[in-house]
Amino acid sequence: MIGLGAIAGIALVELGMVLTPGPNMIYLVSRSIAQGRRAGMVSLAGVALGFLVYLLAVSAGIATVFALVPEIYLAIKLAGAGYLLWLAWKAVRPGGRSPFTTQELSPDGSRKLFLMGLLTCLLNPKVAILYISLLPQFVDPARGHVALQGLLLGLTQIAVGVAGNAFFIVTAGSVAGFFGRHPLWQRVQRYVMGTALAGFAVRIATERTGAAVALR
């Protein structure tokens, strides 16, 4: 019913998005460094639920709403681009921090960690754009039940996203230690991250199709 090419395609897109620093990575890495891997994993559970909420919303036909009222989609797209530009400025501004910078954060309980992970995912413009405009492009009506295809593709995306973010959680401490010993590489990482986020913001704001949002 669903082609292996479509599954591989959405998996590669999600892998590319995971490797690009964004709100999810910044929150998960920061929390893991400050409070440990368990805290990062609890936060990741909230992020995973956020993915699922988006998937269910798309399956319920929210994409049709944006197709019928393109002004809503345009507003969300521009807001997302603005948010990414703000993150880019935070990365490159004087005194800006890398997400791998060791910092003191007040310990949060499991409930707050989970809810913050969920909120970070739900407010992540990259995730919203992925589900609203990119994932549907891998659905082929000729192969049968469209909603089921979307569900399977979405579950593939969630699996890749959770696995990729779990890798960053597990290795966050080691990466932070490396950057602590090599401040030059930390500055390079910040500028690369800021440039990437700014580039994605421009692409989101100027491109008309979902193919422009293969980012995170």
Backbone as ProteinMPNN parsed JSONL, in Angstrom:
{"seq_chain_A": "MIGLGAIAGIALVELGMVLTPGPNMIYLVSRSIAQGRRAGMVSLAGVALGFLVYLLAVSAGIATVFALVPEIYLAIKLAGAGYLLWLAWKAVRPGGRSPFTTQELSPDGSRKLFLMGLLTCLLNPKVAILYISLLPQFVDPARGHVALQGLLLGLTQIAVGVAGNAFFIVTAGSVAGFFGRHPLWQRVQRYVMGTALAGFAVRIATERTGAAVALR", "coords_chain_A": {"N_chain_A": [[0.815, -1.198, 0.0], [1.983, 1.21, 0.713], [4.833, 2.788, -0.587], [8.301, 1.771, -0.464], [10.051, 3.711, -1.185], [8.784, 6.092, -0.453], [8.744, 5.829, 2.336], [11.513, 5.752, 2.853], [12.147, 8.263, 1.912], [10.79, 10.127, 3.636], [12.031, 9.416, 5.976], [14.697, 10.174, 5.513], [14.376, 12.92, 5.2], [13.496, 13.636, 7.775], [15.754, 12.865, 9.238], [17.62, 14.709, 8.292], [16.46, 17.015, 9.344], [16.649, 16.551, 12.093], [19.394, 16.676, 12.458], [19.889, 19.321, 12.113], [20.287, 22.081, 14.132], [17.668, 23.105, 16.268], [14.673, 24.258, 17.993], [13.788, 21.932, 19.462], [16.145, 20.338, 19.717], [17.831, 22.158, 21.059], [16.506, 22.538, 23.527], [16.399, 19.869, 24.557], [19.112, 19.083, 24.658], [20.216, 21.073, 26.322], [18.812, 20.599, 28.719], [19.606, 17.99, 29.244], [22.354, 18.25, 29.689], [22.348, 19.897, 31.932], [20.826, 18.496, 33.816], [21.036, 15.782, 33.49], [20.885, 12.551, 31.771], [18.499, 11.13, 32.173], [16.594, 13.143, 32.654], [16.661, 14.343, 30.169], [15.59, 12.288, 28.587], [12.988, 12.056, 29.635], [12.002, 14.543, 28.891], [12.166, 14.17, 26.151], [10.156, 12.303, 25.779], [7.921, 13.934, 26.007], [8.307, 15.509, 23.723], [7.973, 13.539, 21.761], [5.246, 12.983, 22.092], [4.257, 15.409, 21.222], [4.916, 15.263, 18.482], [3.132, 13.215, 17.803], [0.664, 14.433, 18.286], [0.606, 16.39, 16.257], [0.623, 14.675, 14.052], [-1.833, 13.321, 14.31], [-3.527, 15.501, 14.072], [-3.068, 16.313, 11.426], [-3.937, 14.024, 10.139], [-6.593, 14.268, 10.719], [-7.405, 16.16, 9.007], [-6.407, 18.776, 9.018], [-4.685, 19.88, 7.205], [-6.258, 20.346, 5.006], [-7.72, 22.536, 5.808], [-5.813, 24.583, 5.764], [-5.308, 24.584, 3.072], [-7.728, 25.521, 2.076], [-7.931, 27.985, 3.31], [-5.581, 29.87, 2.684], [-4.391, 32.112, 3.82], [-4.114, 31.649, 6.546], [-2.165, 29.661, 6.623], [-0.062, 31.142, 5.504], [0.354, 33.07, 7.492], [1.211, 31.463, 9.638], [3.513, 30.422, 8.501], [5.141, 32.729, 8.146], [5.353, 33.553, 10.794], [6.741, 31.391, 11.845], [9.142, 31.641, 10.399], [10.056, 34.068, 11.421], [10.491, 33.305, 14.068], [12.589, 31.473, 13.794], [14.566, 33.214, 12.874], [14.92, 34.725, 15.148], [16.01, 32.787, 16.873], [18.371, 32.358, 15.46], [19.66, 34.827, 15.778], [20.044, 34.794, 18.553], [21.98, 32.841, 18.663], [24.257, 33.889, 17.329], [24.737, 36.395, 18.367], [26.728, 38.741, 20.296], [28.072, 37.257, 23.136], [26.354, 35.153, 22.966], [25.099, 31.77, 23.392], [26.109, 28.383, 22.871], [24.044, 25.48, 22.281], [25.266, 23.385, 23.517], [26.66, 24.379, 25.613], [27.798, 24.208, 28.904], [25.71, 24.909, 31.604], [24.121, 26.341, 34.483], [21.053, 25.174, 35.49], [17.901, 25.285, 37.044], [16.799, 22.373, 38.678], [14.169, 20.438, 37.298], [11.024, 18.82, 37.906], [9.726, 15.562, 36.89], [7.179, 15.821, 35.7], [7.106, 18.529, 34.846], [9.292, 18.52, 33.102], [8.377, 16.765, 31.107], [6.093, 18.165, 30.174], [7.255, 20.552, 29.276], [8.85, 19.568, 27.22], [6.817, 18.687, 25.51], [5.508, 21.148, 24.965], [7.575, 22.607, 23.753], [7.88, 21.146, 21.388], [5.317, 21.413, 20.193], [5.273, 24.131, 19.661], [7.241, 24.412, 17.861], [8.214, 25.671, 14.863], [9.348, 24.334, 12.699], [8.525, 21.675, 12.921], [5.766, 21.977, 12.656], [5.545, 22.921, 10.001], [6.654, 20.77, 8.633], [4.733, 18.694, 9.016], [2.398, 19.853, 8.012], [2.881, 20.688, 5.363], [4.891, 19.167, 4.06], [5.0, 16.324, 4.616], [2.504, 15.346, 3.462], [3.206, 15.264, 0.766], [4.437, 12.877, 0.269], [2.495, 11.045, 0.144], [0.636, 8.841, -1.855], [-2.181, 8.823, -3.66], [-2.934, 6.829, -5.448], [-2.138, 4.494, -4.337], [-3.916, 3.652, -2.467], [-5.635, 3.801, 0.709], [-5.505, 6.985, 1.856], [-5.301, 8.311, 4.368], [-4.281, 6.288, 6.01], [-1.817, 5.832, 4.822], [-0.616, 8.309, 5.397], [-0.507, 8.11, 8.168], [1.291, 5.956, 8.573], [3.605, 7.017, 7.396], [3.968, 9.19, 9.075], [4.47, 7.906, 11.522], [6.883, 6.732, 10.875], [8.473, 9.013, 10.624], [8.352, 9.918, 13.286], [9.67, 7.832, 14.626], [12.296, 8.035, 13.581], [12.888, 10.651, 14.359], [12.728, 10.534, 17.199], [14.732, 8.633, 17.767], [17.007, 9.939, 16.75], [17.115, 12.291, 18.326], [17.415, 11.099, 20.829], [19.989, 10.124, 20.607], [21.477, 12.523, 20.654], [20.89, 13.307, 23.252], [22.141, 11.31, 24.796], [24.82, 11.7, 24.127], [25.305, 14.316, 24.798], [26.693, 15.275, 27.093], [29.386, 14.508, 26.602], [29.933, 15.929, 24.249], [29.6, 18.523, 25.181], [31.738, 18.623, 26.975], [33.889, 18.476, 25.17], [33.58, 20.903, 23.741], [33.964, 22.607, 25.868], [36.673, 22.308, 26.308], [37.667, 23.222, 23.945], [37.206, 26.133, 23.016], [37.207, 27.577, 20.606], [36.042, 25.889, 18.692], [33.523, 25.813, 19.775], [32.597, 28.403, 19.275], [32.609, 28.309, 16.48], [30.632, 26.349, 16.09], [28.392, 27.731, 17.058], [28.108, 29.848, 15.201], [27.763, 28.438, 12.829], [25.346, 27.137, 13.431], [23.661, 29.388, 13.791], [23.782, 30.539, 11.216], [22.644, 28.486, 9.687], [20.019, 28.374, 10.763], [19.105, 30.951, 10.104], [19.227, 30.779, 7.325], [17.282, 28.792, 6.84], [15.059, 30.165, 7.762], [14.79, 32.203, 5.859], [14.272, 30.65, 3.58], [11.848, 29.42, 4.299], [10.207, 31.65, 4.456], [10.193, 32.624, 1.848], [9.752, 30.601, -0.078], [7.264, 28.811, -1.882], [6.289, 26.247, -1.699], [5.934, 23.082, 0.06], [8.259, 21.647, -0.272], [10.334, 23.19, 0.379], [10.959, 23.004, 3.009], [12.612, 21.067, 4.084], [14.271, 20.813, 6.602], [15.245, 20.657, 9.766]], "CA_chain_A": [[0.0, 0.0, 0.0], [2.868, 2.373, 0.768], [6.098, 2.434, -1.206], [9.517, 1.901, 0.33], [10.658, 4.992, -1.538], [8.159, 7.135, 0.367], [9.222, 5.656, 3.702], [12.91, 6.189, 2.884], [12.18, 9.705, 1.699], [10.423, 10.862, 4.845], [13.062, 9.128, 6.978], [15.861, 11.01, 5.214], [14.001, 14.302, 5.5], [13.497, 13.801, 9.232], [17.143, 12.785, 9.702], [18.218, 16.007, 8.012], [15.914, 17.993, 10.28], [17.2, 16.267, 13.415], [20.79, 17.089, 12.486], [19.933, 20.774, 12.077], [19.869, 22.589, 15.447], [16.39, 23.788, 16.338], [14.153, 24.349, 19.361], [13.781, 20.638, 20.157], [17.505, 19.949, 20.086], [18.358, 23.092, 22.051], [15.924, 22.243, 24.829], [16.78, 18.537, 25.03], [20.533, 19.064, 24.99], [20.434, 21.917, 27.496], [18.279, 19.934, 29.9], [20.423, 16.801, 29.505], [23.621, 18.679, 30.268], [22.123, 20.487, 33.246], [20.137, 17.64, 34.786], [21.32, 14.37, 33.256], [20.245, 11.869, 30.65], [17.119, 10.772, 32.488], [15.776, 14.332, 32.424], [16.555, 14.504, 28.719], [14.69, 11.279, 28.051], [11.622, 12.418, 30.018], [11.642, 15.649, 28.001], [11.985, 13.604, 24.818], [8.829, 11.685, 25.74], [6.997, 15.015, 25.698], [8.496, 15.856, 22.312], [7.347, 12.48, 20.968], [3.803, 13.202, 22.136], [3.995, 16.545, 20.338], [4.9, 14.723, 17.123], [1.906, 12.444, 17.621], [-0.446, 15.389, 18.202], [0.625, 16.942, 14.908], [0.256, 13.628, 13.113], [-3.279, 13.107, 14.417], [-4.198, 16.686, 13.541], [-2.995, 16.246, 9.96], [-4.82, 12.931, 9.728], [-7.973, 14.729, 10.868], [-7.734, 17.045, 7.897], [-6.039, 20.178, 9.204], [-4.035, 20.361, 5.989], [-7.313, 20.842, 4.126], [-8.07, 23.883, 6.27], [-4.813, 25.513, 5.262], [-5.484, 24.674, 1.624], [-8.91, 26.333, 1.821], [-7.688, 29.347, 3.815], [-4.119, 29.995, 2.602], [-3.903, 33.203, 4.665], [-3.714, 31.072, 7.836], [-0.88, 29.012, 6.401], [0.939, 32.19, 5.304], [0.642, 33.67, 8.799], [2.016, 30.511, 10.407], [4.819, 30.325, 7.855], [5.922, 33.922, 8.449], [5.654, 33.525, 12.222], [7.808, 30.411, 12.017], [10.381, 32.218, 9.886], [10.503, 35.052, 12.402], [10.987, 32.596, 15.241], [13.899, 30.921, 13.463], [15.505, 34.341, 12.834], [15.207, 35.076, 16.546], [16.94, 31.772, 17.362], [19.655, 32.601, 14.8], [20.279, 35.971, 16.437], [20.488, 34.358, 19.869], [23.182, 32.022, 18.509], [25.429, 34.617, 16.836], [24.923, 37.684, 19.038], [27.809, 38.751, 21.285], [27.675, 36.624, 24.389], [25.418, 34.063, 22.708], [25.506, 30.46, 23.9], [25.855, 27.149, 22.129], [23.181, 24.588, 23.052], [26.099, 22.43, 24.243], [27.378, 25.063, 26.677], [27.414, 23.807, 30.254], [25.131, 26.02, 32.333], [23.347, 25.964, 35.657], [19.612, 25.291, 35.365], [17.194, 24.741, 38.2], [16.233, 21.047, 38.39], [12.722, 20.358, 37.129], [10.44, 17.514, 38.127], [9.398, 14.807, 35.682], [5.988, 16.377, 35.059], [7.464, 19.752, 34.139], [10.16, 18.149, 31.982], [7.525, 16.202, 30.059], [5.244, 19.219, 29.62], [8.098, 21.483, 28.531], [9.187, 18.901, 25.962], [5.617, 18.732, 24.672], [5.275, 22.52, 24.528], [8.633, 22.967, 22.816], [7.581, 20.508, 20.108], [4.103, 21.984, 19.614], [5.555, 25.495, 19.224], [8.378, 24.359, 16.94], [7.693, 25.926, 13.514], [9.836, 23.342, 11.746], [7.663, 20.502, 13.016], [4.468, 22.341, 12.082], [5.648, 22.99, 8.547], [6.874, 19.412, 8.145], [3.492, 17.922, 8.985], [1.346, 20.52, 7.247], [3.133, 20.883, 3.938], [5.852, 18.256, 3.434], [4.612, 14.925, 4.732], [1.48, 14.941, 2.486], [3.759, 15.073, -0.567], [4.877, 11.492, 0.128], [1.295, 10.209, 0.043], [0.238, 8.557, -3.232], [-3.575, 8.364, -3.659], [-3.089, 5.639, -6.266], [-1.772, 3.306, -3.56], [-4.974, 3.242, -1.539], [-6.115, 4.627, 1.811], [-4.604, 8.124, 2.031], [-5.081, 8.58, 5.786], [-3.411, 5.249, 6.554], [-0.476, 6.138, 4.324], [-0.091, 9.416, 6.183], [-0.215, 7.622, 9.51], [2.515, 5.161, 8.518], [4.705, 7.936, 7.134], [4.175, 9.964, 10.282], [5.103, 7.041, 12.517], [8.279, 6.611, 10.456], [9.117, 10.278, 11.009], [8.479, 9.956, 14.743], [10.705, 6.873, 15.017], [13.61, 8.608, 13.249], [13.092, 11.833, 15.185], [12.99, 10.142, 18.584], [16.043, 7.981, 17.817], [18.041, 10.95, 16.548], [17.21, 13.155, 19.506], [17.954, 10.288, 21.925], [21.446, 10.095, 20.409], [22.026, 13.783, 21.156], [20.761, 13.31, 24.715], [23.156, 10.412, 25.351], [26.173, 12.213, 23.866], [25.374, 15.751, 25.101], [27.749, 15.549, 28.066], [30.691, 14.382, 25.962], [30.088, 17.04, 23.317], [29.787, 19.723, 25.999], [33.109, 18.581, 27.473], [34.781, 18.805, 24.058], [33.495, 22.333, 23.487], [34.565, 23.292, 26.996], [38.13, 22.273, 26.14], [38.017, 23.849, 22.67], [36.254, 27.242, 22.841], [37.125, 28.004, 19.212], [35.046, 25.048, 18.033], [32.215, 26.212, 20.283], [32.191, 29.586, 18.511], [32.299, 27.853, 15.118], [29.343, 25.672, 16.13], [27.335, 28.731, 17.229], [27.908, 30.581, 13.955], [27.172, 27.505, 11.857], [23.948, 26.969, 13.81], [22.944, 30.621, 13.498], [23.673, 30.693, 9.763], [21.681, 27.499, 9.199], [18.682, 28.79, 11.155], [18.746, 32.117, 9.299], [18.962, 30.308, 5.969], [15.992, 28.12, 6.832], [14.027, 31.189, 7.924], [14.608, 32.852, 4.561], [13.634, 29.689, 2.678], [10.453, 29.259, 4.701], [9.458, 32.874, 4.164], [10.146, 32.966, 0.424], [9.34, 29.518, -0.96], [5.818, 28.64, -1.914], [5.892, 24.844, -1.573], [6.44, 22.362, 1.218], [9.57, 21.081, -0.53], [11.338, 24.107, 0.891], [11.114, 22.934, 4.456], [13.366, 19.899, 4.54], [15.272, 21.458, 7.419], [15.651, 20.277, 11.082]], "C_chain_A": [[0.856, 1.259, 0.0], [4.237, 1.959, 0.264], [7.284, 2.615, -0.274], [10.216, 3.221, 0.043], [10.098, 6.123, -0.702], [8.643, 7.052, 1.806], [10.667, 6.133, 3.827], [13.011, 7.698, 2.746], [11.865, 10.49, 2.956], [11.435, 10.616, 5.954], [14.293, 10.005, 6.767], [15.581, 12.477, 5.515], [14.065, 14.55, 7.005], [14.913, 13.739, 9.789], [17.847, 14.114, 9.464], [17.744, 17.075, 8.977], [16.478, 17.792, 11.681], [18.625, 16.801, 13.525], [20.959, 18.596, 12.416], [19.451, 21.322, 13.415], [18.564, 23.375, 15.363], [15.891, 23.788, 17.763], [14.175, 23.027, 20.119], [15.17, 20.255, 20.633], [18.041, 20.848, 21.194], [17.815, 22.768, 23.439], [16.425, 20.913, 25.38], [18.236, 18.482, 25.459], [20.803, 19.881, 26.248], [19.971, 21.226, 28.771], [19.115, 18.706, 30.263], [21.738, 17.17, 30.163], [23.419, 19.15, 31.7], [21.616, 19.483, 34.277], [20.345, 16.149, 34.552], [20.481, 13.75, 32.157], [18.795, 11.509, 30.939], [16.181, 11.948, 32.237], [15.598, 14.569, 30.928], [15.575, 13.525, 28.106], [13.23, 11.559, 28.421], [11.127, 13.563, 29.137], [11.371, 15.139, 26.59], [10.632, 12.91, 24.69], [7.76, 12.74, 25.443], [7.09, 15.451, 24.248], [7.812, 14.831, 21.417], [5.827, 12.626, 20.956], [3.417, 14.384, 21.256], [3.97, 16.125, 18.879], [3.562, 14.026, 16.848], [0.685, 13.36, 17.504], [-0.522, 15.994, 16.802], [0.16, 15.905, 13.889], [-1.252, 13.394, 13.126], [-4.056, 14.296, 13.854], [-4.198, 16.684, 12.019], [-3.921, 15.16, 9.442], [-6.286, 13.343, 9.813], [-8.355, 15.761, 9.826], [-7.349, 18.496, 8.07], [-5.35, 20.746, 7.969], [-5.059, 20.925, 5.01], [-7.715, 22.259, 4.504], [-7.092, 24.903, 5.716], [-4.905, 25.658, 3.746], [-6.663, 25.578, 1.271], [-8.719, 27.781, 2.265], [-6.177, 29.583, 3.831], [-3.559, 31.12, 3.458], [-3.44, 32.683, 6.031], [-2.348, 30.414, 7.708], [0.226, 30.055, 6.246], [1.332, 32.826, 6.633], [1.527, 32.761, 9.64], [3.43, 30.417, 9.833], [5.701, 31.52, 8.207], [6.282, 33.986, 9.934], [6.787, 32.542, 12.506], [9.152, 30.93, 11.54], [10.942, 33.248, 10.866], [11.095, 34.403, 13.639], [12.386, 32.031, 14.977], [14.95, 32.033, 13.395], [15.89, 34.773, 14.251], [16.189, 34.086, 17.149], [18.325, 31.976, 16.754], [20.389, 33.759, 15.463], [20.796, 35.589, 17.825], [21.792, 33.574, 19.773], [24.413, 32.865, 18.181], [25.675, 35.927, 17.57], [26.099, 37.61, 20.019], [27.325, 38.191, 22.62], [26.684, 35.49, 24.213], [25.99, 32.729, 23.162], [25.239, 29.373, 22.877], [24.892, 26.296, 22.946], [23.977, 23.573, 23.859], [26.918, 23.095, 25.347], [26.872, 24.596, 28.035], [26.898, 25.021, 31.011], [24.296, 25.483, 33.492], [21.863, 26.215, 35.38], [18.965, 24.676, 36.595], [16.601, 23.379, 37.842], [14.712, 21.104, 38.294], [12.254, 18.937, 37.42], [10.036, 16.855, 36.823], [8.199, 15.394, 34.949], [6.322, 17.62, 34.256], [8.354, 19.457, 32.942], [9.334, 17.636, 30.813], [6.707, 17.296, 29.379], [6.048, 20.234, 28.817], [8.554, 20.88, 27.211], [8.029, 18.94, 24.992], [5.405, 20.132, 24.114], [6.316, 22.964, 23.512], [8.36, 22.393, 21.43], [6.38, 21.16, 19.434], [4.337, 23.387, 19.065], [6.728, 25.566, 18.253], [7.883, 24.564, 15.51], [8.165, 24.91, 12.483], [8.95, 22.107, 11.747], [6.306, 20.791, 12.38], [4.513, 22.327, 10.564], [5.869, 21.606, 7.945], [5.56, 18.666, 7.979], [2.445, 18.541, 8.067], [1.616, 20.496, 5.753], [4.082, 19.888, 3.284], [5.41, 16.81, 3.458], [3.544, 14.515, 3.714], [2.024, 14.693, 1.082], [4.236, 13.646, -0.808], [3.698, 10.522, 0.043], [0.893, 10.068, -1.412], [-1.189, 8.008, -3.24], [-3.786, 7.08, -4.448], [-2.795, 4.36, -5.495], [-2.814, 2.929, -2.519], [-5.255, 4.264, -0.459], [-5.12, 5.739, 2.148], [-4.282, 8.364, 3.509], [-4.14, 7.558, 6.408], [-1.978, 5.441, 6.077], [0.166, 7.25, 5.144], [0.285, 8.995, 7.582], [1.095, 6.845, 9.532], [3.736, 6.038, 8.266], [5.026, 8.759, 8.383], [4.854, 9.154, 11.369], [6.579, 6.805, 12.182], [9.061, 7.851, 10.869], [9.347, 10.332, 12.515], [9.596, 9.03, 15.208], [12.1, 7.439, 14.757], [13.9, 9.809, 14.141], [13.439, 11.493, 16.619], [14.371, 9.509, 18.703], [17.169, 9.003, 17.681], [18.216, 11.844, 17.761], [17.748, 12.39, 20.716], [19.475, 10.208, 21.824], [22.087, 11.372, 20.953], [21.958, 13.853, 22.678], [21.884, 12.491, 25.347], [24.558, 10.997, 25.217], [26.356, 13.667, 24.279], [26.522, 16.085, 26.048], [29.132, 15.503, 27.441], [30.96, 15.54, 25.016], [30.327, 18.342, 24.084], [31.212, 19.78, 26.548], [34.114, 18.957, 26.402], [34.782, 20.302, 23.796], [34.095, 23.136, 24.638], [36.078, 23.357, 26.895], [38.583, 22.989, 24.875], [37.03, 24.988, 22.378], [36.133, 27.729, 21.403], [36.067, 27.203, 18.465], [33.637, 25.379, 18.526], [31.7, 27.434, 19.536], [31.823, 29.21, 17.085], [30.922, 27.206, 15.087], [28.198, 26.677, 16.238], [27.054, 29.456, 15.915], [27.328, 29.698, 12.858], [25.692, 27.315, 12.15], [23.139, 28.208, 13.459], [22.747, 30.83, 12.009], [22.641, 29.731, 9.194], [20.255, 27.918, 9.529], [18.219, 29.992, 10.334], [18.424, 31.705, 7.862], [17.62, 29.614, 5.853], [14.856, 29.131, 6.955], [13.743, 31.872, 6.597], [13.891, 31.923, 3.59], [12.159, 29.519, 3.01], [9.631, 30.461, 4.277], [9.264, 33.113, 2.676], [9.646, 31.857, -0.479], [7.863, 29.231, -0.815], [5.373, 27.219, -1.644], [6.502, 24.222, -0.35], [7.81, 21.788, 0.999], [10.675, 21.955, 0.023], [11.672, 23.875, 2.339], [11.798, 21.669, 4.932], [14.526, 20.388, 5.385], [15.532, 20.73, 8.711], [16.749, 19.283, 11.105]], "O_chain_A": [[0.506, 2.255, -0.632], [4.749, 0.905, 0.64], [7.283, 3.49, 0.592], [10.887, 3.782, 0.909], [10.836, 7.015, -0.284], [8.922, 8.076, 2.43], [11.016, 6.829, 4.781], [13.852, 8.335, 3.38], [12.592, 11.419, 3.308], [11.678, 11.495, 6.781], [14.866, 10.519, 7.728], [16.446, 13.19, 6.023], [14.621, 15.553, 7.454], [15.244, 14.479, 10.715], [18.583, 14.594, 10.326], [18.517, 17.941, 9.386], [16.755, 18.766, 12.381], [19.017, 17.321, 14.57], [22.059, 19.103, 12.638], [18.313, 21.059, 13.805], [18.391, 24.214, 14.478], [16.611, 23.36, 18.665], [14.541, 22.997, 21.294], [15.363, 19.894, 21.794], [18.635, 20.363, 22.157], [18.567, 22.728, 24.412], [16.832, 20.834, 26.539], [18.563, 17.906, 26.496], [21.53, 19.439, 27.137], [20.663, 21.265, 29.788], [19.314, 18.412, 31.442], [22.19, 16.49, 31.084], [24.223, 18.841, 32.58], [21.929, 19.591, 35.462], [19.873, 15.333, 35.343], [19.509, 14.333, 31.679], [17.951, 11.576, 30.046], [15.1, 11.775, 31.673], [14.519, 14.951, 30.476], [14.813, 13.883, 27.208], [12.333, 11.326, 27.611], [9.98, 13.561, 28.691], [10.458, 15.616, 25.915], [10.026, 12.924, 23.618], [6.806, 12.471, 24.712], [6.073, 15.73, 23.612], [7.154, 15.189, 20.44], [5.192, 12.417, 19.922], [2.367, 14.364, 20.614], [3.112, 16.569, 18.117], [2.947, 14.223, 15.801], [-0.222, 13.092, 16.716], [-1.607, 16.095, 16.229], [-0.604, 16.219, 12.977], [-1.875, 13.281, 12.07], [-5.108, 14.126, 13.239], [-5.206, 17.014, 11.393], [-4.607, 15.342, 8.436], [-7.124, 12.831, 9.07], [-9.507, 16.191, 9.769], [-7.876, 19.366, 7.377], [-5.419, 21.948, 7.711], [-4.768, 21.867, 4.273], [-8.013, 23.083, 3.639], [-7.497, 25.969, 5.25], [-4.617, 26.723, 3.199], [-6.61, 26.315, 0.287], [-9.281, 28.696, 1.665], [-5.556, 29.502, 4.891], [-2.375, 31.1, 3.796], [-2.489, 33.21, 6.608], [-1.482, 30.582, 8.567], [1.321, 29.887, 6.783], [2.51, 33.091, 6.873], [2.476, 33.22, 10.277], [4.411, 30.344, 10.572], [6.877, 31.349, 8.529], [7.377, 34.418, 10.295], [7.679, 32.824, 13.305], [10.179, 30.7, 12.178], [12.148, 33.294, 11.111], [12.081, 34.889, 14.194], [13.262, 32.105, 15.839], [16.093, 31.831, 13.805], [17.035, 35.138, 14.514], [17.109, 34.488, 17.862], [19.336, 31.795, 17.432], [21.598, 33.686, 15.685], [21.878, 36.024, 18.222], [22.618, 33.626, 20.684], [25.499, 32.594, 18.694], [26.74, 36.52, 17.404], [26.425, 36.532, 20.514], [26.297, 38.61, 23.152], [26.217, 34.919, 25.198], [27.203, 32.573, 23.301], [24.271, 29.434, 22.119], [24.905, 26.367, 24.174], [23.441, 22.961, 24.784], [27.776, 22.453, 25.952], [25.667, 24.589, 28.289], [27.568, 26.053, 31.059], [23.833, 24.342, 33.481], [21.466, 27.339, 35.072], [19.434, 23.666, 37.118], [15.962, 23.248, 36.798], [14.054, 21.743, 39.114], [12.99, 17.974, 37.21], [10.003, 17.501, 35.775], [8.193, 15.461, 33.719], [5.879, 17.763, 33.117], [8.197, 20.067, 31.885], [9.56, 18.024, 29.666], [6.635, 17.348, 28.151], [5.577, 20.725, 27.791], [8.638, 21.578, 26.2], [8.213, 19.19, 23.8], [5.151, 20.291, 22.92], [5.985, 23.62, 22.524], [8.578, 23.061, 20.42], [6.416, 21.432, 18.234], [3.676, 23.795, 18.111], [7.157, 26.654, 17.869], [7.186, 23.694, 14.987], [7.468, 24.65, 11.502], [8.655, 21.553, 10.688], [5.761, 19.958, 11.656], [3.618, 21.783, 9.917], [5.339, 21.297, 6.878], [5.3, 18.077, 6.93], [1.688, 17.822, 7.415], [0.696, 20.307, 4.958], [4.083, 19.77, 2.059], [5.44, 16.136, 2.428], [3.652, 13.431, 3.14], [1.392, 13.997, 0.287], [4.421, 13.241, -1.956], [3.892, 9.316, -0.112], [0.814, 11.064, -2.133], [-1.401, 6.853, -2.869], [-4.71, 6.32, -4.159], [-3.154, 3.268, -5.937], [-2.613, 1.978, -1.763], [-5.125, 5.466, -0.69], [-4.032, 5.476, 2.66], [-3.125, 8.594, 3.864], [-3.298, 7.907, 7.235], [-1.032, 5.237, 6.839], [1.329, 7.158, 5.536], [1.282, 9.464, 8.13], [1.922, 7.054, 10.419], [4.79, 5.82, 8.864], [6.19, 8.995, 8.708], [5.728, 9.667, 12.067], [7.418, 6.692, 13.075], [10.169, 7.753, 11.396], [10.414, 10.744, 12.969], [10.382, 9.394, 16.082], [12.984, 7.336, 15.608], [15.02, 9.973, 14.625], [14.344, 12.094, 17.198], [15.108, 9.812, 19.641], [18.163, 8.942, 18.405], [19.341, 12.123, 18.176], [18.46, 12.962, 21.541], [20.168, 10.221, 22.841], [23.114, 11.316, 21.63], [22.859, 14.393, 23.32], [22.505, 12.925, 26.318], [25.393, 10.808, 26.101], [27.451, 14.209, 24.131], [27.242, 17.061, 25.836], [29.965, 16.366, 27.717], [32.068, 16.075, 24.977], [31.155, 19.161, 23.686], [31.825, 20.846, 26.586], [35.08, 19.67, 26.674], [35.841, 20.91, 23.644], [34.664, 24.208, 24.426], [36.699, 24.326, 27.333], [39.76, 23.327, 24.744], [36.114, 24.816, 21.574], [35.083, 28.239, 21.01], [35.286, 27.763, 17.696], [32.669, 25.24, 17.779], [30.518, 27.509, 19.198], [30.847, 29.722, 16.536], [30.13, 27.467, 14.182], [27.159, 26.512, 15.599], [25.895, 29.657, 15.554], [26.507, 30.146, 12.057], [24.87, 27.327, 11.234], [22.051, 28.099, 12.892], [21.674, 31.25, 11.575], [21.854, 30.103, 8.323], [19.371, 27.83, 8.676], [17.064, 30.045, 9.913], [17.478, 32.209, 7.257], [16.894, 29.82, 4.88], [13.81, 28.973, 6.325], [12.584, 32.095, 6.247], [13.002, 32.356, 2.857], [11.316, 29.478, 2.114], [8.505, 30.321, 3.799], [8.281, 33.736, 2.274], [9.15, 32.147, -1.567], [7.29, 29.395, 0.262], [4.192, 26.989, -1.383], [7.46, 24.746, 0.219], [8.492, 21.462, 1.97], [11.822, 21.521, 0.128], [12.595, 24.501, 2.858], [11.588, 21.24, 6.067], [15.667, 20.376, 4.921], [16.408, 19.904, 8.454], [17.189, 18.874, 12.18]]}, "name": "protein", "num_of_chains": 1, "seq": "MIGLGAIAGIALVELGMVLTPGPNMIYLVSRSIAQGRRAGMVSLAGVALGFLVYLLAVSAGIATVFALVPEIYLAIKLAGAGYLLWLAWKAVRPGGRSPFTTQELSPDGSRKLFLMGLLTCLLNPKVAILYISLLPQFVDPARGHVALQGLLLGLTQIAVGVAGNAFFIVTAGSVAGFFGRHPLWQRVQRYVMGTALAGFAVRIATERTGAAVALR"}
